[in-house]
Structures are given as C-alpha cells and as structure tokens.
XYZ file of N, CA and C in Angstrom:
678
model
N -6.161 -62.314 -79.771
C -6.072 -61.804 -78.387
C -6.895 -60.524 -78.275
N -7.527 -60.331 -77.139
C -8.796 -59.269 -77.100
C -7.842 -57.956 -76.732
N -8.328 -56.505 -76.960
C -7.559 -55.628 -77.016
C -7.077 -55.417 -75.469
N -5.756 -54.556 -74.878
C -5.687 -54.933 -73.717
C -5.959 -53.707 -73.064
N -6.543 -53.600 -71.498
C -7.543 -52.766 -71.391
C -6.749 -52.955 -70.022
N -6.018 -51.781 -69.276
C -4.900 -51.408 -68.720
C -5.293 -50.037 -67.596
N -5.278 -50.716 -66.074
C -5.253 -50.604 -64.966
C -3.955 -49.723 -64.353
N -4.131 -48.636 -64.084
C -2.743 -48.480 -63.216
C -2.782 -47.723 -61.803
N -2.312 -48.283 -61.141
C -2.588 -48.438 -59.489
C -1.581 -47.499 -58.744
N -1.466 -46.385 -57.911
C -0.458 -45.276 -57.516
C -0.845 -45.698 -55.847
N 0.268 -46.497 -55.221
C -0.307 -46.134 -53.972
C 0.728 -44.733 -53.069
N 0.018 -44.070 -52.374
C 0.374 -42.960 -52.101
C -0.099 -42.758 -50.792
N 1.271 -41.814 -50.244
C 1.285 -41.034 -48.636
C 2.061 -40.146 -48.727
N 0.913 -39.082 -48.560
C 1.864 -37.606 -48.845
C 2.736 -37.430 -49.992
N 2.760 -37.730 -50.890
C 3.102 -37.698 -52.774
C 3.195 -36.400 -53.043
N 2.543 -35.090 -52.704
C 1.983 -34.852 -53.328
C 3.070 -33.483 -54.691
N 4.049 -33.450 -54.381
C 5.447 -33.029 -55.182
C 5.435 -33.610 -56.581
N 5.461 -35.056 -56.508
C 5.445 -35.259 -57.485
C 4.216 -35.819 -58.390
N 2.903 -35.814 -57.749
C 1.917 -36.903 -58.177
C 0.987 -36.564 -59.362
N 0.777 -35.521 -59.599
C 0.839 -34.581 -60.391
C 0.728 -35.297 -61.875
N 2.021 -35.103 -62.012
C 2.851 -35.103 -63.206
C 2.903 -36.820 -63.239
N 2.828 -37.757 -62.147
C 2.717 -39.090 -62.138
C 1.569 -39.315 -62.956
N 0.393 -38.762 -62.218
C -0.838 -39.255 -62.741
C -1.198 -38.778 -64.181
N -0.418 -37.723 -64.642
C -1.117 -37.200 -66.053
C 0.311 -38.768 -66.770
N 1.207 -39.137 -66.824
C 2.082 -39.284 -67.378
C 1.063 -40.563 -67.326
N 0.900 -41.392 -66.345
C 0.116 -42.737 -66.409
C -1.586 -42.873 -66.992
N -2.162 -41.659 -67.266
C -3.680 -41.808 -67.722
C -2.835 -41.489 -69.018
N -1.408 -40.662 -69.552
C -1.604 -41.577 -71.165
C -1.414 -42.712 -71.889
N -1.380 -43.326 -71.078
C -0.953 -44.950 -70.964
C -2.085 -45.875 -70.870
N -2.485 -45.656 -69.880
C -3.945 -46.417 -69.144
C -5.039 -46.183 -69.328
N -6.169 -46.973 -68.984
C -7.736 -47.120 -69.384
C -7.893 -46.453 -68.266
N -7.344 -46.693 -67.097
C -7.724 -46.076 -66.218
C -6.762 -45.297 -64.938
N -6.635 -44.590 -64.280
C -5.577 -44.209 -62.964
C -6.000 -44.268 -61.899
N -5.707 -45.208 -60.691
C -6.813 -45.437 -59.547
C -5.378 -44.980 -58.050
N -5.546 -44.101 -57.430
C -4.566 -43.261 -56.535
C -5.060 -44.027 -54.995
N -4.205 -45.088 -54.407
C -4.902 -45.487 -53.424
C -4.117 -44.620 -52.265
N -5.209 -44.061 -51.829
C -4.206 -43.087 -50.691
C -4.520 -43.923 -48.966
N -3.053 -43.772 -48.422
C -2.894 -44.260 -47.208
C -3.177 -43.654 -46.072
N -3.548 -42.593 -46.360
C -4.065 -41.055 -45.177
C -3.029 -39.639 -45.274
N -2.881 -39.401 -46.527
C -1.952 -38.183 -46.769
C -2.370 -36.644 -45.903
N -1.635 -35.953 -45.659
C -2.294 -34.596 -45.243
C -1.786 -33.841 -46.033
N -1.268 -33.884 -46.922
C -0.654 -32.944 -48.050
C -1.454 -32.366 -48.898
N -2.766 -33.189 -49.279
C -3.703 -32.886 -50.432
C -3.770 -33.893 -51.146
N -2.389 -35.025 -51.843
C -2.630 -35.959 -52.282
C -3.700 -36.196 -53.129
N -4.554 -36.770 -52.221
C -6.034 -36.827 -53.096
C -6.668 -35.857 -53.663
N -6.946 -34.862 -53.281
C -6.935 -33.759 -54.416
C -6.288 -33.834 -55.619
N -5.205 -33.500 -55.037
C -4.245 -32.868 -56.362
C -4.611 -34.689 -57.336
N -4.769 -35.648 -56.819
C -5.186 -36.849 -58.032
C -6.326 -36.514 -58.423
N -7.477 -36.317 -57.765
C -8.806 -36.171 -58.477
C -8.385 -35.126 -59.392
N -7.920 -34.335 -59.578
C -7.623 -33.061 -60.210
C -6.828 -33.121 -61.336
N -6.196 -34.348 -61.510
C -4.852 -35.038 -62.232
C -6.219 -35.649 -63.438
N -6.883 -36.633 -62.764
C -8.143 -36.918 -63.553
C -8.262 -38.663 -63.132
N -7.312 -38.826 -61.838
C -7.075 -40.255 -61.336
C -8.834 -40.495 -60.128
N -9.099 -41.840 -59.760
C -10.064 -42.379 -58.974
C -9.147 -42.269 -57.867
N -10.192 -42.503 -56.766
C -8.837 -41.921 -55.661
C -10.100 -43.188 -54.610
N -9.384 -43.859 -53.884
C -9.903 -45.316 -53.440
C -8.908 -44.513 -51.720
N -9.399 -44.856 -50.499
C -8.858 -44.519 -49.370
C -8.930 -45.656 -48.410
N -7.721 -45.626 -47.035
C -7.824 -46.508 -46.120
C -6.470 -46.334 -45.622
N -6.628 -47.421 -44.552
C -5.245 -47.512 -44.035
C -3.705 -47.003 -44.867
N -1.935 -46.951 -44.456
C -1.224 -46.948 -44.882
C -0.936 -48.258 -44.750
N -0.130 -48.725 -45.592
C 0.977 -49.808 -45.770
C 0.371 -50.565 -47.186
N 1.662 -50.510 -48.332
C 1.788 -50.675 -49.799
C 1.029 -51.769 -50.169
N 1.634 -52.730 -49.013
C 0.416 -54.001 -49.958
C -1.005 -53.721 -49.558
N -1.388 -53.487 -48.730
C -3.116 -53.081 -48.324
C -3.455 -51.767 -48.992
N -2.824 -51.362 -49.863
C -2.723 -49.520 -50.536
C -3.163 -50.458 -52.032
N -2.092 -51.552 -51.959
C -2.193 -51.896 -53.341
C -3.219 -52.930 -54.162
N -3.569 -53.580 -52.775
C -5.149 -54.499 -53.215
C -6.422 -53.661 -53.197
N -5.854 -52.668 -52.556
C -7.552 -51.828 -52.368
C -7.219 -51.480 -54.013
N -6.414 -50.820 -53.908
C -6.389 -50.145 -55.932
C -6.827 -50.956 -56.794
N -6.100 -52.758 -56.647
C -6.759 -53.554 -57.665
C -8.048 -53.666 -57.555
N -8.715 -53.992 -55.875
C -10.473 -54.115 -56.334
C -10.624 -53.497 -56.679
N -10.540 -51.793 -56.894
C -11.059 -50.638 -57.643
C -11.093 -50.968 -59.022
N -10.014 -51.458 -59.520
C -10.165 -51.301 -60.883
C -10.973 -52.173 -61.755
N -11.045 -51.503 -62.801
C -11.977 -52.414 -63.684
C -11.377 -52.801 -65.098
N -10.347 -53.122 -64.809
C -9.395 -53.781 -66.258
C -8.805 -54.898 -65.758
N -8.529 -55.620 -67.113
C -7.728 -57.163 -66.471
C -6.353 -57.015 -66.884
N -5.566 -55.982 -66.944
C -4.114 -56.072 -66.073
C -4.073 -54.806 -65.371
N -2.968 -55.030 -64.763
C -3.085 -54.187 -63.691
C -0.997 -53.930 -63.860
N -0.781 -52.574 -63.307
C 0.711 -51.691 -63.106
C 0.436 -51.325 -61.678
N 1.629 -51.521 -61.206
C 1.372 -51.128 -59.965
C 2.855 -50.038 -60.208
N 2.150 -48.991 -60.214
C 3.456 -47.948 -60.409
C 3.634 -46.461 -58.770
N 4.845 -45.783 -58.867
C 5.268 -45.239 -57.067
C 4.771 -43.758 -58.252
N 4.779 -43.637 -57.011
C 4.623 -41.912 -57.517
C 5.722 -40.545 -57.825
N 6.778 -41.311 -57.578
C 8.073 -41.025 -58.148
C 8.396 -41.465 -59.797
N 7.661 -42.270 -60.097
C 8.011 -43.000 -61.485
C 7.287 -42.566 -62.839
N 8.096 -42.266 -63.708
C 7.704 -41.889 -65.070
C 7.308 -43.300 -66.284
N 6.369 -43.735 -66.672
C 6.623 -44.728 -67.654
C 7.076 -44.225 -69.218
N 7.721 -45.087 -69.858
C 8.165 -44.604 -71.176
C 6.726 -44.561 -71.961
N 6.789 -43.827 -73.225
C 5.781 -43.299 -74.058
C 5.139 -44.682 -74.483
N 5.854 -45.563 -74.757
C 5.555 -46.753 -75.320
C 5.115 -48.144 -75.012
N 4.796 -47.358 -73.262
C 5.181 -48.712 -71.981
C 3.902 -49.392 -72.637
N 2.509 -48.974 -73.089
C 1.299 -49.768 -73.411
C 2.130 -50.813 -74.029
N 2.629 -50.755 -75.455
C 2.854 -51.480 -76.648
C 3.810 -52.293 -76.319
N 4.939 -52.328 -75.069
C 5.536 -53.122 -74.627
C 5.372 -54.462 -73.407
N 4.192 -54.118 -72.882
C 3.120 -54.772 -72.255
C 2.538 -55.569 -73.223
N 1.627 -55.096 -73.987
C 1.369 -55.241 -75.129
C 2.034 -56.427 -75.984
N 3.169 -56.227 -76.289
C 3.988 -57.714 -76.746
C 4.310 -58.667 -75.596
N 4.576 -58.181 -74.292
C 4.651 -59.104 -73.272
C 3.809 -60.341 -73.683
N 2.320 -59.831 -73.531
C 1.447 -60.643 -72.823
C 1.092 -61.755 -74.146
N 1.266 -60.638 -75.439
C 0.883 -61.899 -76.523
C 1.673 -62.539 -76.575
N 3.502 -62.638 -76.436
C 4.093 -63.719 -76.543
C 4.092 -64.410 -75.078
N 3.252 -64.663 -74.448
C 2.855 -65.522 -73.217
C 3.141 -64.834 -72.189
N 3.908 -63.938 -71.921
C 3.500 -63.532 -70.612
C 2.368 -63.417 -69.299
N 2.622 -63.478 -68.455
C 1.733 -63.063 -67.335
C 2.021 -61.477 -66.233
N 3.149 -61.520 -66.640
C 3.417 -59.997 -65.854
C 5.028 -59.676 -65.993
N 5.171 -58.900 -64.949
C 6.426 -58.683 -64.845
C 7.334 -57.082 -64.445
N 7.972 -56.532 -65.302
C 8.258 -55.278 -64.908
C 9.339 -54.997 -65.813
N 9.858 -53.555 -65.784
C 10.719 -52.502 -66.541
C 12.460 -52.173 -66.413
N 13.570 -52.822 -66.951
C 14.870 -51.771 -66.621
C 14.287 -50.156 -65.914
N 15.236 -49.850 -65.621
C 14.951 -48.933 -64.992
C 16.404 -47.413 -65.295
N 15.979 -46.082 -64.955
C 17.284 -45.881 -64.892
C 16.752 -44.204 -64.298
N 17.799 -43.360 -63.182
C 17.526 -42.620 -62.204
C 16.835 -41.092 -63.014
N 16.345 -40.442 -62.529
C 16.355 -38.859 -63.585
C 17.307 -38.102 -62.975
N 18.280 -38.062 -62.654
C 19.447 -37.888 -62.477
C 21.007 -38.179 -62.575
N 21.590 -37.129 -63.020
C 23.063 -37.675 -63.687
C 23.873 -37.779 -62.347
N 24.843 -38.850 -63.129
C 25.889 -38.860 -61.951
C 26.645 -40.654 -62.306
N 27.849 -40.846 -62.107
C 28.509 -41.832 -62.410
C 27.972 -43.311 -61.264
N 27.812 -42.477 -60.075
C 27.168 -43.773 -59.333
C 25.701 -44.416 -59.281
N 24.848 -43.227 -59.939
C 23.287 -43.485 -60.085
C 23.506 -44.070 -61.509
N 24.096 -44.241 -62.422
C 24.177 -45.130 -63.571
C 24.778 -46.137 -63.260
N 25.778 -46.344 -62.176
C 26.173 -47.987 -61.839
C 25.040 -48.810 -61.113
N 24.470 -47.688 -60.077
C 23.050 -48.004 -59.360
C 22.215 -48.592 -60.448
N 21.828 -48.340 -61.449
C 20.584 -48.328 -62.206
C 21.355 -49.304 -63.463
N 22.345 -49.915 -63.641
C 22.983 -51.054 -64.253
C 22.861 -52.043 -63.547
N 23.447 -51.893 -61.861
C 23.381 -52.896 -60.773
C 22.017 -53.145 -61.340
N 20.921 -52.355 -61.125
C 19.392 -53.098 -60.784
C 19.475 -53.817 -61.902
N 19.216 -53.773 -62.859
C 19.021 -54.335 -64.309
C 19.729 -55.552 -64.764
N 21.100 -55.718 -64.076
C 21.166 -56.625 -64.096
C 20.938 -57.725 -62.932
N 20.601 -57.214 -62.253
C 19.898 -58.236 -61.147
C 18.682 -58.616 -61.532
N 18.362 -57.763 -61.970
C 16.744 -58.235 -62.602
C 16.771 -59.067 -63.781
N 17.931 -58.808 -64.983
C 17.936 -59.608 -65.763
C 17.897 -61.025 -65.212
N 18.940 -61.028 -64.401
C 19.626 -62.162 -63.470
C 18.124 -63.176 -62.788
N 17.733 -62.374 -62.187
C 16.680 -62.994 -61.173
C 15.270 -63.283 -61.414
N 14.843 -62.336 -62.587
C 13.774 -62.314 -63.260
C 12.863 -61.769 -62.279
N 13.291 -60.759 -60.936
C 12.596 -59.967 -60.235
C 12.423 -58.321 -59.829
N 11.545 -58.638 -60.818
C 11.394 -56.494 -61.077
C 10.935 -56.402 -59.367
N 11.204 -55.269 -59.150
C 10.597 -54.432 -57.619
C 9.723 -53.442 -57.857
N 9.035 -53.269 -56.879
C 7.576 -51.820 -57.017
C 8.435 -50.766 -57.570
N 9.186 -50.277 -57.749
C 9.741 -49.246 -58.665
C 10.032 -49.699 -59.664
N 9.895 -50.867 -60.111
C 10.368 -50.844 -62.191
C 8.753 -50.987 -62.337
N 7.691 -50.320 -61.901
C 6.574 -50.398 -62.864
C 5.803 -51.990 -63.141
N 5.395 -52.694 -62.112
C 5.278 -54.415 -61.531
C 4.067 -53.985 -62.577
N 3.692 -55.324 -63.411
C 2.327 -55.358 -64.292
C 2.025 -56.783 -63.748
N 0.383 -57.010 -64.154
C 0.552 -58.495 -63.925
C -1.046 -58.626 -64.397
N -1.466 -59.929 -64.958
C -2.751 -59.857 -65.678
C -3.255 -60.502 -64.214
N -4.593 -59.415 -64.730
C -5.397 -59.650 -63.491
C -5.599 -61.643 -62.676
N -6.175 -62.160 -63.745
C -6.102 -63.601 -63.220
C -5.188 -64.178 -62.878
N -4.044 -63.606 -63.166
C -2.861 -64.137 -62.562
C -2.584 -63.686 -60.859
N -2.751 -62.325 -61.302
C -2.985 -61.487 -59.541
C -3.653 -61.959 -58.718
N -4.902 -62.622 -59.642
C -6.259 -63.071 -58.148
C -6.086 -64.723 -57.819
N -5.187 -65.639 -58.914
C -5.265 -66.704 -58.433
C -3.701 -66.854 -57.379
N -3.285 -65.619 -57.300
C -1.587 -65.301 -56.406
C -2.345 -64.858 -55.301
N -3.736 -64.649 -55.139
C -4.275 -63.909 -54.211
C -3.709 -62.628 -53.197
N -3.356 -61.878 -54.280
C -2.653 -60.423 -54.560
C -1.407 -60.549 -53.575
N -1.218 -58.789 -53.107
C -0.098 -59.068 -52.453
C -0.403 -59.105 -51.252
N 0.802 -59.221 -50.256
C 0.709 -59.689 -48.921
C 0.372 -58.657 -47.679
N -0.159 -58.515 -47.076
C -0.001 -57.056 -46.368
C 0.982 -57.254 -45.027
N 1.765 -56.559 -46.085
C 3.323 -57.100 -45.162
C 3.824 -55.646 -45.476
N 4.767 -54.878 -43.924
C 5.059 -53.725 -43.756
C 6.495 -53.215 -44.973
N 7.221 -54.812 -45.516
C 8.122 -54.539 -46.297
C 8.214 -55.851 -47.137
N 8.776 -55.424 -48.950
C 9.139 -56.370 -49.109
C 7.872 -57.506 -50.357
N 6.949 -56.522 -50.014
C 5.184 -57.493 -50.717
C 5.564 -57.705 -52.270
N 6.448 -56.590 -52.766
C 6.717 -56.352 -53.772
C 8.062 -57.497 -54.648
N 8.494 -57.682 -53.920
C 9.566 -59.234 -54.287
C 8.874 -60.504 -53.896
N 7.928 -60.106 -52.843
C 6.949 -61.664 -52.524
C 6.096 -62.082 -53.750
N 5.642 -61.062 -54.442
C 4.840 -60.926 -55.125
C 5.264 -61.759 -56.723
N 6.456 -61.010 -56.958
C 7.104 -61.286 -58.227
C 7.537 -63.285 -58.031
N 8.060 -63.509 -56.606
C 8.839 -64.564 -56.692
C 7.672 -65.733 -56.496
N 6.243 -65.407 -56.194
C 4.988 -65.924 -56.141
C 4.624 -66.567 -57.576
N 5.015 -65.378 -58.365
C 4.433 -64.933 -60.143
C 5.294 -65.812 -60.423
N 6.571 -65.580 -60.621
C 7.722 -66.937 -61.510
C 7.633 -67.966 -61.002
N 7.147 -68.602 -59.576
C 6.568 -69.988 -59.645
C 6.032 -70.391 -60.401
N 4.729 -69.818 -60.739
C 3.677 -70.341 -61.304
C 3.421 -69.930 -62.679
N 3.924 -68.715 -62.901
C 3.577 -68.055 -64.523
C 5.011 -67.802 -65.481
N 4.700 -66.820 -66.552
C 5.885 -66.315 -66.822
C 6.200 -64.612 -66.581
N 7.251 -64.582 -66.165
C 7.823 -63.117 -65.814
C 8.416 -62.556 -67.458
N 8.066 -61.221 -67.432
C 8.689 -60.298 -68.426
C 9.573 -59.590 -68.156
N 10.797 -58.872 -68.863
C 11.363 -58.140 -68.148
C 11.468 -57.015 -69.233
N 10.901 -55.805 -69.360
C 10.388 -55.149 -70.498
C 11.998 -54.061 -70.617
N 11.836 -53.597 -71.675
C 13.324 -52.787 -72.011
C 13.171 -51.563 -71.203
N 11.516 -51.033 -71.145
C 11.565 -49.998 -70.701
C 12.190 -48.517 -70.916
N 13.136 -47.606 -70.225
C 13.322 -48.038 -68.846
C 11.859 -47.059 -68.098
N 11.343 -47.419 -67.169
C 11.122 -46.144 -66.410
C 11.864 -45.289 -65.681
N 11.339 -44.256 -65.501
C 12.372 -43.338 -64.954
C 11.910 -43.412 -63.890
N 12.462 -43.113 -62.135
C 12.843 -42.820 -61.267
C 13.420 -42.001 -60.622
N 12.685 -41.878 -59.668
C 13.960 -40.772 -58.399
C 14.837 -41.287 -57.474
N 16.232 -40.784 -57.439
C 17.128 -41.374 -56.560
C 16.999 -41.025 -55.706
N 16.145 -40.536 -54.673
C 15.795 -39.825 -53.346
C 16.391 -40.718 -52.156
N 16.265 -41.965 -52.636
C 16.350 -42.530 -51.315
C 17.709 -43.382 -51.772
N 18.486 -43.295 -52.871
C 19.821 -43.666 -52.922
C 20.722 -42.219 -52.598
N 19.995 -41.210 -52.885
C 21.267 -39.957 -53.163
C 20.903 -39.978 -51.121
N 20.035 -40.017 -50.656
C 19.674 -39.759 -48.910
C 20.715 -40.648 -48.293
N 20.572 -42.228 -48.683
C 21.388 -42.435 -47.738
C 22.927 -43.204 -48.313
N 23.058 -42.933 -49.828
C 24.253 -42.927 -50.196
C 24.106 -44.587 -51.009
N 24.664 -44.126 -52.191
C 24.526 -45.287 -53.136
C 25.089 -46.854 -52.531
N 25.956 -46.819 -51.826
C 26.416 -48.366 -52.022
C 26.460 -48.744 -50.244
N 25.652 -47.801 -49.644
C 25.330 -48.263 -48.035
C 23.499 -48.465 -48.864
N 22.584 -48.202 -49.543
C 21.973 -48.492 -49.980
C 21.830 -50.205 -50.447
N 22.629 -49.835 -51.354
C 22.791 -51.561 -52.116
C 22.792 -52.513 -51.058
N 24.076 -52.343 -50.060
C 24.631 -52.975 -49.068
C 23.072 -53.270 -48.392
N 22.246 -52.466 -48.109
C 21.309 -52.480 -47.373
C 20.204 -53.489 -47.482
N 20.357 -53.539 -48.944
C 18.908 -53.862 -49.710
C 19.441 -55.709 -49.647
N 21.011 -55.560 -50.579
C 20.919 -57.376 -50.009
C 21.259 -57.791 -48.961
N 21.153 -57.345 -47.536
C 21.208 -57.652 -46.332
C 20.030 -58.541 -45.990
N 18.439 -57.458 -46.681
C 17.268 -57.098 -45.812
C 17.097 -58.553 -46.945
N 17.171 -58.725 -48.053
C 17.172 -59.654 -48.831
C 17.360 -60.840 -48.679
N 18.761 -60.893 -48.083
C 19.222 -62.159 -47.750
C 18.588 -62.797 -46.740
N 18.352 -62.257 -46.007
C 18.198 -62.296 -44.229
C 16.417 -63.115 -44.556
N 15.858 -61.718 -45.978
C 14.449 -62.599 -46.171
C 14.233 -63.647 -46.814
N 15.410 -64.138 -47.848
C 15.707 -65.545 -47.839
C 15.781 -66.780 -47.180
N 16.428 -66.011 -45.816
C 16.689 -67.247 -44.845
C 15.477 -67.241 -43.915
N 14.855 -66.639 -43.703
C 13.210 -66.928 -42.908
C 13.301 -65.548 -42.278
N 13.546 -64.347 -42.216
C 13.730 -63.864 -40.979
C 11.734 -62.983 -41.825
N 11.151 -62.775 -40.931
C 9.817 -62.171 -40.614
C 10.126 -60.845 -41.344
N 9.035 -60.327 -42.327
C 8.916 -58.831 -42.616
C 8.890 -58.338 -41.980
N 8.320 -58.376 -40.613
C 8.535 -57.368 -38.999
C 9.344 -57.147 -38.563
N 10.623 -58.013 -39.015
C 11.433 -58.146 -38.006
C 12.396 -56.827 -39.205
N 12.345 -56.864 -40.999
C 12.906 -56.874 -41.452
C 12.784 -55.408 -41.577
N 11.612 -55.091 -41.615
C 10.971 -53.768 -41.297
C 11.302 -52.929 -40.631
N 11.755 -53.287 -39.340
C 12.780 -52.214 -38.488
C 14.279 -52.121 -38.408
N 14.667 -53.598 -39.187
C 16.036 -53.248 -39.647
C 16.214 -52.065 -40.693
N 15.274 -52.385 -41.719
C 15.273 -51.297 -42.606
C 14.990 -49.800 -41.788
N 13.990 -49.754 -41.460
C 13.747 -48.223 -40.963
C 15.026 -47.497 -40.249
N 15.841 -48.945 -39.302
C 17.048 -48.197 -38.881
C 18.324 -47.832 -39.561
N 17.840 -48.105 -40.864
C 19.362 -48.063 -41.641
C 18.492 -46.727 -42.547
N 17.806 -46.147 -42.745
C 17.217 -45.210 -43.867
C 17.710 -43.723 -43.287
C-alpha cells in the first residue's frame, strides 16, 4: 500500500478563537491544512495563513465550504475536521490502519474538553450511536479516501445535515471505520442550549430526515430550537 498522503479540510465562519490552535494541531497530522472560509469578518483567514493553513474562499454553507476544500487539495484522503476540534497525536496511524485493513473512510469516538457528569453521558450517548449506526458526524473528524469522495460525488450543498448524508451515502457503497480516537471537542452548543433538549433535538431533526422531510424545511426547525 503506497504511503498515505493526508488532506485536512477546516471549513470556517468567524472561527477565529479557536482556529489557531486548530490549524497548528491538524498540520501535525497532515500533508496538508486547507481553511475554506465562508466570508468571516473576524480575520479567520489571516489568523490561518498565519497558522501555516491554504485558505480557499466563497460562499457560507458547510457542504459548499467543504467541496471547495476538497478541490483544493492535493492528497487522496481527505478529514473533514470543525474548528472546534482537536485530533489525537496518533489520528495519522489510526487512519493509517483503517484504510489498510479495507477501509474507505469513516470517523472518531469522540469526547467534550470539558468536565462534567452530563458532557460524559453526552459523549458516551454519541459513541454509542455511532458504534450502533456506523455514522460518525462532521465533529468526530469524517475521513474518506478521495475516490471514494469523488465517485459519492462529495457532499450535498444542503443548509443542514450533508454530514450524515454523506456518511449514510459511504456505508452503502464502501466500508465505514469507526476509529478509537477520541477527538476532542467543544460543548458550546450542548452546554448553550442544554444537554438533553440538545439530544432531544438532534433525533427529532433526524428522524423527521428519515421520513422525507427536506433539509430546508429541517434547517429552520433547527435554527428555532438553538
């Protein structure tokens, strides 16, 4: 197997708190760091060029943030990692065994950078749903070998959600990984609007996208519950 030569994709709007410390943590990992910015006014792009990341620009919204990053890059896998997220020291070498024992992509356990009895049930819940489902989300650190990405004909540019389309696209057709990981994370948006009106939230918007209901439609349910 040829050595593996590792893409990692930050899409970003207004980041710029933590992006920093994102982008140095992911160029020690990666061949390369490509920062697709959505129109930040913070600096963002700066503070990435400055990090030592490629910085690719255009519209907002994650999946059109996140195909512009893949044409940028020039490696055949690709991480699509938030700018909240830390990867473990070792994430290469665990990729790394993914792909030689057959993998095609996949993603990371996960667990919060913050203590607290309900952000560790939070961050068990995920893990085992993911064990369960074999569907990592844009926060466990999504990998996926490039030919696998381009014959899925990437992700969807859909306002919510591209990120489970994406994965449940991939386990049709390939094999999913689910790496030990964990990456680390911020609970920003569980500690904001409260751990288990969160959860509640997420398999609502879930279910609902199970049964046909439109990312548009699902999109402003979400925005009204955040």
């Amino acid at each position: 197997m040829p050595p593996l030569r590792l893409s990692i994709i930050i899409p970003v709007v207004d980041e710029a708190p933590t992006l920093g410390a994102c982008v140095a943590n992911a160029r020690s990992v990666a061949d390369e760091v490509i920062v697709s910015d959505g129109g930040s006014s913070d600096g963002s792009p700066e503070l990435a060029r400055e990090a030592g990341a490629r910085v690719v620009n255009g519209s907002a919204g994650r999946g059109a943030q996140l195909n512009r990053g893949a044409a940028a890059a020039d490696c055949d896998v690709l991480l699509f990692l938030h700018a909240d997220t830390v990867l473990p020291k070792d994430s290469r070498v665990q990729i790394e065994g993914a792909l030689a024992a057959g993998f095609d992509g996949g993603g990371s356990k996960i667990r919060f950078d913050a203590a607290g009895a309900l952000l560790r049930f939070g961050a068990g819940w995920i893990n085992r749903r993911t064990a369960l489902t074999k569907l990592p989300l844009g926060d466990q650190a999504q990998f996926i070998t490039r030919t696998a990405f381009e014959s899925l004909g990437g992700f969807r540019d859909w306002p919510i959600l591209e990120d489970l389309d994406l994965m449940r696209r991939l386990k049709r057709s390939y094999h999913v990984a689910i790496l030990d990981g964990p990456v680390v994370t911020s609970p920003r948006r569980f500690v904001k609007n409260g751990m288990l009106r969160t959860i509640a939230v997420n398999w609502l918007i879930w279910g609902l996208y199970l049964l046909g209901a439109s990312p548009q439609r699902l999109a402003a349910l979400y925005r009204r519950h955040r």
